[in-house]
Amino acid sequence: MSSEESAGPAHSPGYEIVYPQTSLSTEKKERILANLQKIVGKRNVSCREIDRLSYSRDYWPIALRWMLEGKVPALPDFVVWPETTDHISHIVRIASEEKIPVVPFGEGSGVLGGAIPVQGGIVLDMKKMSAVLTLNDDNLTITVQPGINGMNLERFLNQKGYTMGHIPQSLYCSTVGGWLGCRAAGQFSTKYGKIDDILISLEAVLPQGTIIRSKPVPKSSTCPRIDTLLLGAEGTLGVITEATFKIWPYPEKRALQSYAFSTLKDGLESVRTILRRGIFPAVVRLYDQAETERHFYSTKKARGKCILILVEEGDRELVDLEEAVSHTVCTDHGGFPTGEAPAAHWMETRFNVKEISEFTPRDVVFDTIEVSVMWDKSMELYQSVISAMKSIEGVIIASAHASHFYPQGVCFYFTFGGTSLTGSPTDFYETVWNAAMKACLNAGGSISHHHGIGILRSRWIREELGPSHDILKSIKKALDPENVMNPGKMGL
Amino acid sequence: MLEEFKKYLWVAKAISRLTLSTQKEVVIRFLTAKKKYLPEDNPKAQVEDILKCALCPNMCRFDCPVLQAAKSETYSPAGRARIAYLLEMGRVSSHDAVELMYACAACSACQQWCPFDFSVDDLLMGVRRDLVDRNLVPETLMDIKDQIVRTRTIYQNSRTSLGLEPRKADILYVAGCTVLNKERIIAQTAMKILEKAGITVTTLPEEWCCGAPLNLLGFEDDFKKFAAHNADSIKKSGCKKMICSCPECVYTFKEVYAKEGHPLQVEVMHTSEYFLELIEQGKIQFKELQRDLVYHDPCVLARKLHITEQPRKVLEAIPGVSVKEPPLTKEHTRCCGIGGLLAITNPELSVTLLRARDSELCKLADTVVTACPACKIAFKRTRNAESRDLSEIVLEGMN
């Protein structure tokens, strides 16, 4: 279904390309196509317009809006489906020789444009490398290929009596490779950790074709880790081809709790205390007044308040203890128990992603911004980012919840929605983002907790990393001298 | 309605906090903006819904058998919706884009995960109707339409009856094209079961296709002609209850005919439902039958007709029969590859889907039992396990 004998036309005239690139010469295109077909077979390479269009985007909200305006973010020249690590090694060698980009692609759920092929080239769709390789009960590990879909992996584990504990909202529509590339976090991360914590080891192809494998051990003290350089690299430093993760026995018991607090500060203080006591509920979510009203409108006792959702899971005795301690701490901090229902409602609706579909065609621009901050600056950051977003003309809503917690700090997940009253929707979008990012940096926060950088956040990455960004550039130059791996991202 | 109002109260409240002039601008845009993004002509496709699907992060993708087989974004639910949107807006027009509109197993697996309750096959059906109107239907599919209209069945054997003399009876058995032309054993066993149960049953002198393939392919007018003819024939038969072996026929007669203005005045049942009724009335009785089986839920039966318990109860009523459950079962079943005419529109994908489902089933038992003739044919093709219809097992149990 995907093979094509010859390289097709650049594009039909029915749409405009936001990131146009110089077309490859016909001769070069034919040569690269022939080489790619030689490596992966004809059926695993496509130049068809419908395939190139399908890989022109990810889930960056503003780029989705462009579709309505008759625009396409960027078109790759080729879409390739490798089936083995060797395939990828050969493909990146050709890309280096021909100096054309390679953009790894999982399932395109990234929200910052990280998978958009802004300079064309080869999109490397990893879906044909989606096998479960080994499940080790003694070690409590699973080894998989990176193209496996999150829900299909979790379903497999659940059937065998385990969980990976990594349950992002994108579980249904993202891959393991995407999680690693963006340093993702799941909704149950306060207990199980983020993907960085869950990873044991990996195999990867570096930009010049070298294959590296790290050893699956719980910990080693053998020089700096090279493999983890690829975490959060969004495909700019290589392609992850295999990964071994921690897994857990499927929880014996799950407890649902919720509490309403008069202020966000009271709620944050409760969670901080719970974690200091050594209790790590799997899910901890604290909503400000605006989001409590939006998501928990049927919980009367939470009206005008901030609701806290807790989900504890695991061994029955431990869960009972965690539930009891959490209850005591929350009520001691003025939390009013609102029962299981709000937490059950969250469990039921946590994968309902409708806002972009519902509001984009109504010219309302929506997005979410997740940042992290230490406890002592948390309220300051929350207030300054909300104020900054609200100060932009056209913003209708600006709200947040805290979605991931640590003994040292918290991740805030902001939502804004509004409409451009003067300039273009894209200008409005960028203005709100700019205000939020500046407020975050001024308050001492990190500009991304788990969505990554992509195209959008590249403009603030220098300010975020400082001189470390130069080091990152040097590493990139050393590994990828021709800059073929996902160029145009992360300020690299 | 009240619940919907409560759900979106926050939007109204947020807007009320804006200045009056901003409020006016926001409300006007909110109510009118979408017109800009929809086709100006009046397509049959629900383009507004297609757009919502195209703007979704593909939350159903993990359960879409077509995507899981194709492993390409183009074949993802939202990917197909996106190309459908571009087609409807006239921004793409290639043959590939048109062909993609038929790459769906019509299994509705997507619907169970969709926050809007959409099914990709429903969305694509509207696009296919527009393709008919615009004379853009691929030639092979036009040939299929012509064949159905000419011979009144989708199969080239062109058999349209069981060859039985119609008689006066309350129960009408309709075999369906697939049973008549490819799996007559299903009709023979079903008729024998009914006879042994003491049920007087009649058949139609000539069975026209229920029209499901015409409807699926977007040939709305031809479908309506078939629906009108069948509604009339069924009425003339004088029956009170109609029994079908094919879930697609049941769904079409029961749900689609009503939707398209030809509601049937008789009760329509799938054989699994009727057999269970007869078992409960004591009219079907079993001897011991030592059999290990795995039951495969046909997509249409499980997800569109919500019939999952009845076939299991029928099998469990036979002493000695052990029914295994695959991991993806009941409403979470996975397509056999034949659904949505995929074996015709995209044979390569169809075979990949079949292999994936077959490998899950064959691990569990040597016999796969299903309640759909098309599924039975699919599993017969792999030859990895014995493939049987529910009727065949029921009759074995009665003997």
Tab-separated table of N, CA and C in Angstrom, chain A residues 78-201:
chain	number	residue	atom	x	y	z
A	78	PHE	N	10.090	11.547	1.691
A	78	PHE	CA	9.862	10.096	1.717
A	78	PHE	C	9.295	9.697	3.075
A	79	VAL	N	8.436	8.698	3.058
A	79	VAL	CA	8.045	8.057	4.324
A	79	VAL	C	8.592	6.634	4.261
A	80	VAL	N	9.305	6.245	5.302
A	80	VAL	CA	9.971	4.933	5.311
A	80	VAL	C	9.581	4.177	6.579
A	81	TRP	N	9.317	2.879	6.407
A	81	TRP	CA	8.968	2.016	7.541
A	81	TRP	C	10.076	0.984	7.756
A	82	PRO	N	11.055	1.268	8.604
A	82	PRO	CA	12.101	0.272	8.858
A	82	PRO	C	11.538	-0.894	9.660
A	83	GLU	N	12.136	-2.067	9.480
A	83	GLU	CA	11.679	-3.243	10.234
A	83	GLU	C	12.742	-3.763	11.186
A	84	THR	N	13.973	-3.289	11.027
A	84	THR	CA	15.053	-3.763	11.899
A	84	THR	C	15.978	-2.599	12.267
A	85	THR	N	16.770	-2.850	13.293
A	85	THR	CA	17.766	-1.851	13.702
A	85	THR	C	18.765	-1.621	12.571
A	86	ASP	N	19.139	-2.689	11.883
A	86	ASP	CA	20.077	-2.548	10.757
A	86	ASP	C	19.511	-1.661	9.658
A	87	HIS	N	18.214	-1.811	9.392
A	87	HIS	CA	17.591	-0.927	8.403
A	87	HIS	C	17.864	0.529	8.763
A	88	ILE	N	17.644	0.845	10.037
A	88	ILE	CA	17.784	2.252	10.473
A	88	ILE	C	19.238	2.696	10.360
A	89	SER	N	20.136	1.807	10.737
A	89	SER	CA	21.556	2.135	10.638
A	89	SER	C	21.929	2.484	9.188
A	90	HIS	N	21.415	1.683	8.248
A	90	HIS	CA	21.715	1.965	6.835
A	90	HIS	C	21.030	3.238	6.349
A	91	ILE	N	19.827	3.462	6.809
A	91	ILE	CA	19.091	4.663	6.360
A	91	ILE	C	19.803	5.929	6.826
A	92	VAL	N	20.232	5.962	8.092
A	92	VAL	CA	20.877	7.206	8.563
A	92	VAL	C	22.237	7.415	7.888
A	93	ARG	N	22.893	6.325	7.510
A	93	ARG	CA	24.160	6.481	6.764
A	93	ARG	C	23.877	7.154	5.417
A	94	ILE	N	22.859	6.676	4.731
A	94	ILE	CA	22.497	7.289	3.441
A	94	ILE	C	22.120	8.757	3.638
A	95	ALA	N	21.348	9.008	4.697
A	95	ALA	CA	20.912	10.392	4.955
A	95	ALA	C	22.117	11.301	5.186
A	96	SER	N	23.113	10.788	5.925
A	96	SER	CA	24.320	11.594	6.162
A	96	SER	C	25.063	11.854	4.860
A	97	GLU	N	25.176	10.793	4.051
A	97	GLU	CA	25.873	10.953	2.757
A	97	GLU	C	25.145	11.955	1.864
A	98	GLU	N	23.824	11.841	1.848
A	98	GLU	CA	23.030	12.703	0.954
A	98	GLU	C	22.659	14.037	1.593
A	99	LYS	N	22.984	14.144	2.876
A	99	LYS	CA	22.664	15.359	3.643
A	99	LYS	C	21.159	15.685	3.592
A	100	ILE	N	20.360	14.680	3.847
A	100	ILE	CA	18.925	14.964	3.950
A	100	ILE	C	18.418	14.533	5.333
A	101	PRO	N	17.444	15.268	5.856
A	101	PRO	CA	16.981	15.009	7.229
A	101	PRO	C	16.297	13.650	7.419
A	102	VAL	N	16.385	13.183	8.650
A	102	VAL	CA	15.654	11.981	9.081
A	102	VAL	C	14.849	12.367	10.327
A	103	VAL	N	13.547	12.171	10.261
A	103	VAL	CA	12.698	12.532	11.402
A	103	VAL	C	11.994	11.277	11.915
A	104	PRO	N	12.391	10.773	13.094
A	104	PRO	CA	11.691	9.598	13.640
A	104	PRO	C	10.254	9.956	13.998
A	105	PHE	N	9.342	9.012	13.784
A	105	PHE	CA	7.907	9.271	13.995
A	105	PHE	C	7.270	8.065	14.675
A	106	GLY	N	6.580	8.324	15.789
A	106	GLY	CA	5.884	7.243	16.494
A	106	GLY	C	4.419	7.241	16.092
A	107	GLU	N	3.596	7.993	16.855
A	107	GLU	CA	2.185	8.097	16.485
A	107	GLU	C	1.721	9.548	16.422
A	108	GLY	N	2.689	10.464	16.457
A	108	GLY	CA	2.361	11.871	16.195
A	108	GLY	C	1.476	12.531	17.234
A	109	SER	N	1.649	12.154	18.519
A	109	SER	CA	0.811	12.795	19.541
A	109	SER	C	1.529	13.951	20.238
A	110	GLY	N	2.752	14.246	19.828
A	110	GLY	CA	3.503	15.366	20.416
A	110	GLY	C	2.780	16.676	20.171
A	111	VAL	N	2.873	17.594	21.128
A	111	VAL	CA	2.058	18.816	21.051
A	111	VAL	C	2.883	20.075	20.780
A	112	LEU	N	4.136	19.878	20.344
A	112	LEU	CA	4.988	21.045	20.126
A	112	LEU	C	5.643	21.061	18.755
A	113	GLY	N	5.183	20.209	17.870
A	113	GLY	CA	5.731	20.199	16.506
A	113	GLY	C	7.019	19.413	16.378
A	114	GLY	N	7.384	18.641	17.399
A	114	GLY	CA	8.654	17.912	17.385
A	114	GLY	C	8.806	16.922	16.241
A	115	ALA	N	7.687	16.391	15.728
A	115	ALA	CA	7.780	15.375	14.668
A	115	ALA	C	7.474	15.962	13.286
A	116	ILE	N	7.343	17.269	13.194
A	116	ILE	CA	7.057	17.878	11.880
A	116	ILE	C	8.365	17.974	11.081
A	117	PRO	N	8.374	17.450	9.853
A	117	PRO	CA	9.618	17.462	9.061
A	117	PRO	C	9.851	18.827	8.418
A	118	VAL	N	10.278	19.788	9.233
A	118	VAL	CA	10.354	21.186	8.772
A	118	VAL	C	11.343	21.397	7.624
A	119	GLN	N	12.293	20.456	7.487
A	119	GLN	CA	13.228	20.580	6.362
A	119	GLN	C	13.058	19.411	5.380
A	120	GLY	N	11.893	18.815	5.393
A	120	GLY	CA	11.620	17.708	4.469
A	120	GLY	C	12.443	16.479	4.816
A	121	GLY	N	12.847	15.719	3.810
A	121	GLY	CA	13.673	14.535	4.037
A	121	GLY	C	12.854	13.277	4.273
A	122	ILE	N	13.408	12.436	5.155
A	122	ILE	CA	12.821	11.104	5.381
A	122	ILE	C	12.097	11.085	6.720
A	123	VAL	N	10.824	10.756	6.703
A	123	VAL	CA	10.157	10.466	7.968
A	123	VAL	C	10.273	8.963	8.193
A	124	LEU	N	10.781	8.627	9.367
A	124	LEU	CA	11.038	7.228	9.706
A	124	LEU	C	9.921	6.765	10.632
A	125	ASP	N	8.914	6.116	10.065
A	125	ASP	CA	7.801	5.664	10.905
A	125	ASP	C	8.198	4.353	11.577
A	126	MET	N	8.137	4.348	12.910
A	126	MET	CA	8.660	3.214	13.677
A	126	MET	C	7.611	2.127	13.948
A	127	LYS	N	6.430	2.235	13.346
A	127	LYS	CA	5.341	1.314	13.718
A	127	LYS	C	5.597	-0.142	13.350
A	128	LYS	N	6.497	-0.382	12.397
A	128	LYS	CA	6.745	-1.799	12.071
A	128	LYS	C	7.783	-2.417	13.008
A	129	MET	N	8.246	-1.620	13.960
A	129	MET	CA	9.116	-2.165	15.019
A	129	MET	C	8.326	-2.009	16.323
A	130	SER	N	7.370	-2.913	16.513
A	130	SER	CA	6.453	-2.749	17.647
A	130	SER	C	6.281	-4.042	18.450
A	131	ALA	N	7.309	-4.889	18.418
A	131	ALA	CA	7.168	-6.196	19.085
A	131	ALA	C	7.488	-6.114	20.577
A	132	VAL	N	6.837	-6.997	21.330
A	132	VAL	CA	7.266	-7.240	22.715
A	132	VAL	C	8.351	-8.305	22.616
A	133	LEU	N	9.545	-8.024	23.084
A	133	LEU	CA	10.657	-8.971	22.905
A	133	LEU	C	10.760	-9.947	24.083
A	134	THR	N	10.814	-9.416	25.299
A	134	THR	CA	10.866	-10.327	26.460
A	134	THR	C	10.137	-9.718	27.650
A	135	LEU	N	9.578	-10.624	28.440
A	135	LEU	CA	8.958	-10.220	29.701
A	135	LEU	C	9.657	-11.056	30.767
A	136	ASN	N	10.287	-10.398	31.736
A	136	ASN	CA	11.068	-11.130	32.727
A	136	ASN	C	10.455	-10.936	34.108
A	137	ASP	N	9.836	-12.005	34.617
A	137	ASP	CA	9.138	-11.901	35.898
A	137	ASP	C	10.119	-11.788	37.067
A	138	ASP	N	11.268	-12.490	36.962
A	138	ASP	CA	12.257	-12.405	38.056
A	138	ASP	C	12.732	-10.968	38.230
A	139	ASN	N	13.069	-10.368	37.103
A	139	ASN	CA	13.631	-9.007	37.145
A	139	ASN	C	12.573	-7.914	37.159
A	140	LEU	N	11.316	-8.310	36.901
A	140	LEU	CA	10.231	-7.343	36.715
A	140	LEU	C	10.603	-6.320	35.641
A	141	THR	N	10.872	-6.826	34.446
A	141	THR	CA	11.199	-5.947	33.321
A	141	THR	C	10.484	-6.429	32.061
A	142	ILE	N	10.327	-5.501	31.139
A	142	ILE	CA	9.831	-5.846	29.810
A	142	ILE	C	10.714	-5.154	28.788
A	143	THR	N	11.025	-5.888	27.707
A	143	THR	CA	11.831	-5.301	26.633
A	143	THR	C	10.965	-5.243	25.388
A	144	VAL	N	10.899	-4.054	24.803
A	144	VAL	CA	10.025	-3.855	23.639
A	144	VAL	C	10.732	-3.056	22.558
A	145	GLN	N	10.148	-3.127	21.354
A	145	GLN	CA	10.598	-2.232	20.295
A	145	GLN	C	9.855	-0.900	20.448
A	146	PRO	N	10.416	0.171	19.908
A	146	PRO	CA	9.884	1.499	20.247
A	146	PRO	C	8.576	1.864	19.579
A	147	GLY	N	8.181	1.140	18.532
A	147	GLY	CA	6.971	1.512	17.805
A	147	GLY	C	5.699	0.984	18.431
A	148	ILE	N	5.821	0.282	19.569
A	148	ILE	CA	4.601	-0.284	20.169
A	148	ILE	C	3.734	0.832	20.755
A	149	ASN	N	2.439	0.713	20.528
A	149	ASN	CA	1.473	1.675	21.061
A	149	ASN	C	1.331	1.472	22.575
A	150	GLY	N	1.189	2.574	23.300
A	150	GLY	CA	1.138	2.521	24.755
A	150	GLY	C	0.029	1.642	25.299
A	151	MET	N	-1.165	1.786	24.750
A	151	MET	CA	-2.302	1.011	25.259
A	151	MET	C	-2.141	-0.465	24.930
A	152	ASN	N	-1.618	-0.747	23.753
A	152	ASN	CA	-1.416	-2.150	23.402
A	152	ASN	C	-0.367	-2.790	24.310
A	153	LEU	N	0.640	-2.016	24.704
A	153	LEU	CA	1.636	-2.531	25.657
A	153	LEU	C	0.993	-2.739	27.028
A	154	GLU	N	0.246	-1.753	27.475
A	154	GLU	CA	-0.365	-1.856	28.804
A	154	GLU	C	-1.405	-2.992	28.834
A	155	ARG	N	-2.162	-3.144	27.739
A	155	ARG	CA	-3.123	-4.261	27.654
A	155	ARG	C	-2.401	-5.600	27.767
A	156	PHE	N	-1.282	-5.716	27.043
A	156	PHE	CA	-0.490	-6.949	27.072
A	156	PHE	C	-0.037	-7.229	28.506
A	157	LEU	N	0.492	-6.204	29.157
A	157	LEU	CA	0.993	-6.390	30.524
A	157	LEU	C	-0.146	-6.747	31.484
A	158	ASN	N	-1.266	-6.065	31.356
A	158	ASN	CA	-2.410	-6.334	32.240
A	158	ASN	C	-2.883	-7.777	32.096
A	159	GLN	N	-2.896	-8.280	30.843
A	159	GLN	CA	-3.321	-9.672	30.621
A	159	GLN	C	-2.387	-10.653	31.327
A	160	LYS	N	-1.110	-10.257	31.450
A	160	LYS	CA	-0.125	-11.134	32.097
A	160	LYS	C	-0.032	-10.870	33.602
A	161	GLY	N	-0.779	-9.881	34.103
A	161	GLY	CA	-0.772	-9.608	35.536
A	161	GLY	C	0.194	-8.523	35.973
A	162	TYR	N	0.534	-7.620	35.068
A	162	TYR	CA	1.479	-6.537	35.411
A	162	TYR	C	0.936	-5.187	34.934
A	163	THR	N	1.639	-4.142	35.329
A	163	THR	CA	1.415	-2.812	34.750
A	163	THR	C	2.781	-2.151	34.604
A	164	MET	N	2.850	-1.205	33.638
A	164	MET	CA	4.099	-0.439	33.539
A	164	MET	C	3.979	0.847	34.348
A	165	GLY	N	2.760	1.176	34.744
A	165	GLY	CA	2.567	2.368	35.574
A	165	GLY	C	2.769	3.667	34.817
A	166	HIS	N	2.999	3.571	33.518
A	166	HIS	CA	3.185	4.794	32.729
A	166	HIS	C	1.902	4.996	31.912
A	167	ILE	N	1.031	5.855	32.429
A	167	ILE	CA	-0.301	6.015	31.831
A	167	ILE	C	-0.506	7.490	31.474
A	168	PRO	N	0.145	7.975	30.427
A	168	PRO	CA	-0.088	9.374	30.042
A	168	PRO	C	-1.473	9.516	29.421
A	169	GLN	N	-1.956	10.753	29.310
A	169	GLN	CA	-3.263	10.947	28.667
A	169	GLN	C	-3.206	10.481	27.215
A	170	SER	N	-2.001	10.485	26.662
A	170	SER	CA	-1.818	10.031	25.272
A	170	SER	C	-1.619	8.524	25.176
A	171	LEU	N	-1.895	7.778	26.259
A	171	LEU	CA	-1.645	6.326	26.251
A	171	LEU	C	-2.189	5.649	24.995
A	172	TYR	N	-3.402	6.042	24.586
A	172	TYR	CA	-4.061	5.397	23.450
A	172	TYR	C	-3.408	5.761	22.111
A	173	CYS	N	-2.666	6.857	22.085
A	173	CYS	CA	-2.239	7.383	20.777
A	173	CYS	C	-0.759	7.746	20.737
A	174	SER	N	0.048	7.086	21.551
A	174	SER	CA	1.481	7.392	21.533
A	174	SER	C	2.278	6.096	21.640
A	175	THR	N	3.561	6.184	21.303
A	175	THR	CA	4.411	4.989	21.353
A	175	THR	C	5.487	5.135	22.427
A	176	VAL	N	6.074	4.016	22.730
A	176	VAL	CA	7.185	3.971	23.685
A	176	VAL	C	8.334	4.884	23.218
A	177	GLY	N	8.620	4.854	21.924
A	177	GLY	CA	9.701	5.693	21.384
A	177	GLY	C	9.420	7.170	21.596
A	178	GLY	N	8.153	7.544	21.422
A	178	GLY	CA	7.748	8.935	21.637
A	178	GLY	C	7.890	9.327	23.105
A	179	TRP	N	7.524	8.402	24.000
A	179	TRP	CA	7.655	8.690	25.442
A	179	TRP	C	9.112	8.995	25.797
A	180	LEU	N	10.011	8.156	25.257
A	180	LEU	CA	11.431	8.337	25.580
A	180	LEU	C	11.973	9.619	24.944
A	181	GLY	N	11.565	9.844	23.704
A	181	GLY	CA	12.057	11.019	22.976
A	181	GLY	C	11.669	12.322	23.643
A	182	CYS	N	10.519	12.325	24.328
A	182	CYS	CA	10.042	13.566	24.971
A	182	CYS	C	10.223	13.557	26.488
A	183	ARG	N	10.770	12.521	27.035
A	183	ARG	CA	10.884	12.374	28.500
A	183	ARG	C	9.515	12.566	29.144
A	184	ALA	N	8.633	11.681	28.765
A	184	ALA	CA	7.227	11.814	29.133
A	184	ALA	C	6.966	11.471	30.601
A	185	ALA	N	5.788	11.861	31.044
A	185	ALA	CA	5.319	11.503	32.386
A	185	ALA	C	3.882	11.030	32.275
A	186	GLY	N	3.541	10.019	33.043
A	186	GLY	CA	2.172	9.505	33.023
A	186	GLY	C	1.379	10.037	34.202
A	187	GLN	N	0.059	9.824	34.138
A	187	GLN	CA	-0.817	10.356	35.190
A	187	GLN	C	-0.581	9.663	36.539
A	188	PHE	N	0.015	8.471	36.524
A	188	PHE	CA	0.240	7.712	37.763
A	188	PHE	C	1.698	7.857	38.229
A	189	SER	N	2.331	8.927	37.795
A	189	SER	CA	3.787	9.050	37.945
A	189	SER	C	4.256	9.326	39.358
A	190	THR	N	3.382	9.833	40.233
A	190	THR	CA	3.881	10.153	41.574
A	190	THR	C	4.298	8.867	42.302
A	191	LYS	N	3.695	7.740	41.956
A	191	LYS	CA	4.122	6.452	42.523
A	191	LYS	C	5.173	5.766	41.651
A	192	TYR	N	4.878	5.662	40.353
A	192	TYR	CA	5.707	4.813	39.493
A	192	TYR	C	6.910	5.541	38.872
A	193	GLY	N	6.891	6.863	38.907
A	193	GLY	CA	7.980	7.624	38.305
A	193	GLY	C	7.668	8.003	36.867
A	194	LYS	N	8.547	8.813	36.298
A	194	LYS	CA	8.411	9.264	34.926
A	194	LYS	C	9.122	8.247	34.037
A	195	ILE	N	9.036	8.440	32.726
A	195	ILE	CA	9.626	7.434	31.836
A	195	ILE	C	11.139	7.336	32.065
A	196	ASP	N	11.777	8.447	32.435
A	196	ASP	CA	13.222	8.421	32.735
A	196	ASP	C	13.506	7.463	33.886
A	197	ASP	N	12.584	7.455	34.874
A	197	ASP	CA	12.786	6.599	36.057
A	197	ASP	C	12.475	5.139	35.743
A	198	ILE	N	11.568	4.927	34.798
A	198	ILE	CA	11.104	3.567	34.502
A	198	ILE	C	12.061	2.840	33.553
A	199	LEU	N	12.800	3.606	32.770
A	199	LEU	CA	13.733	2.998	31.807
A	199	LEU	C	14.906	2.312	32.512
A	200	ILE	N	15.245	1.121	32.024
A	200	ILE	CA	16.420	0.402	32.537
A	200	ILE	C	17.573	0.541	31.542
A	201	SER	N	17.312	0.227	30.279
A	201	SER	CA	18.400	0.275	29.283
A	201	SER	C	17.786	0.414	27.897
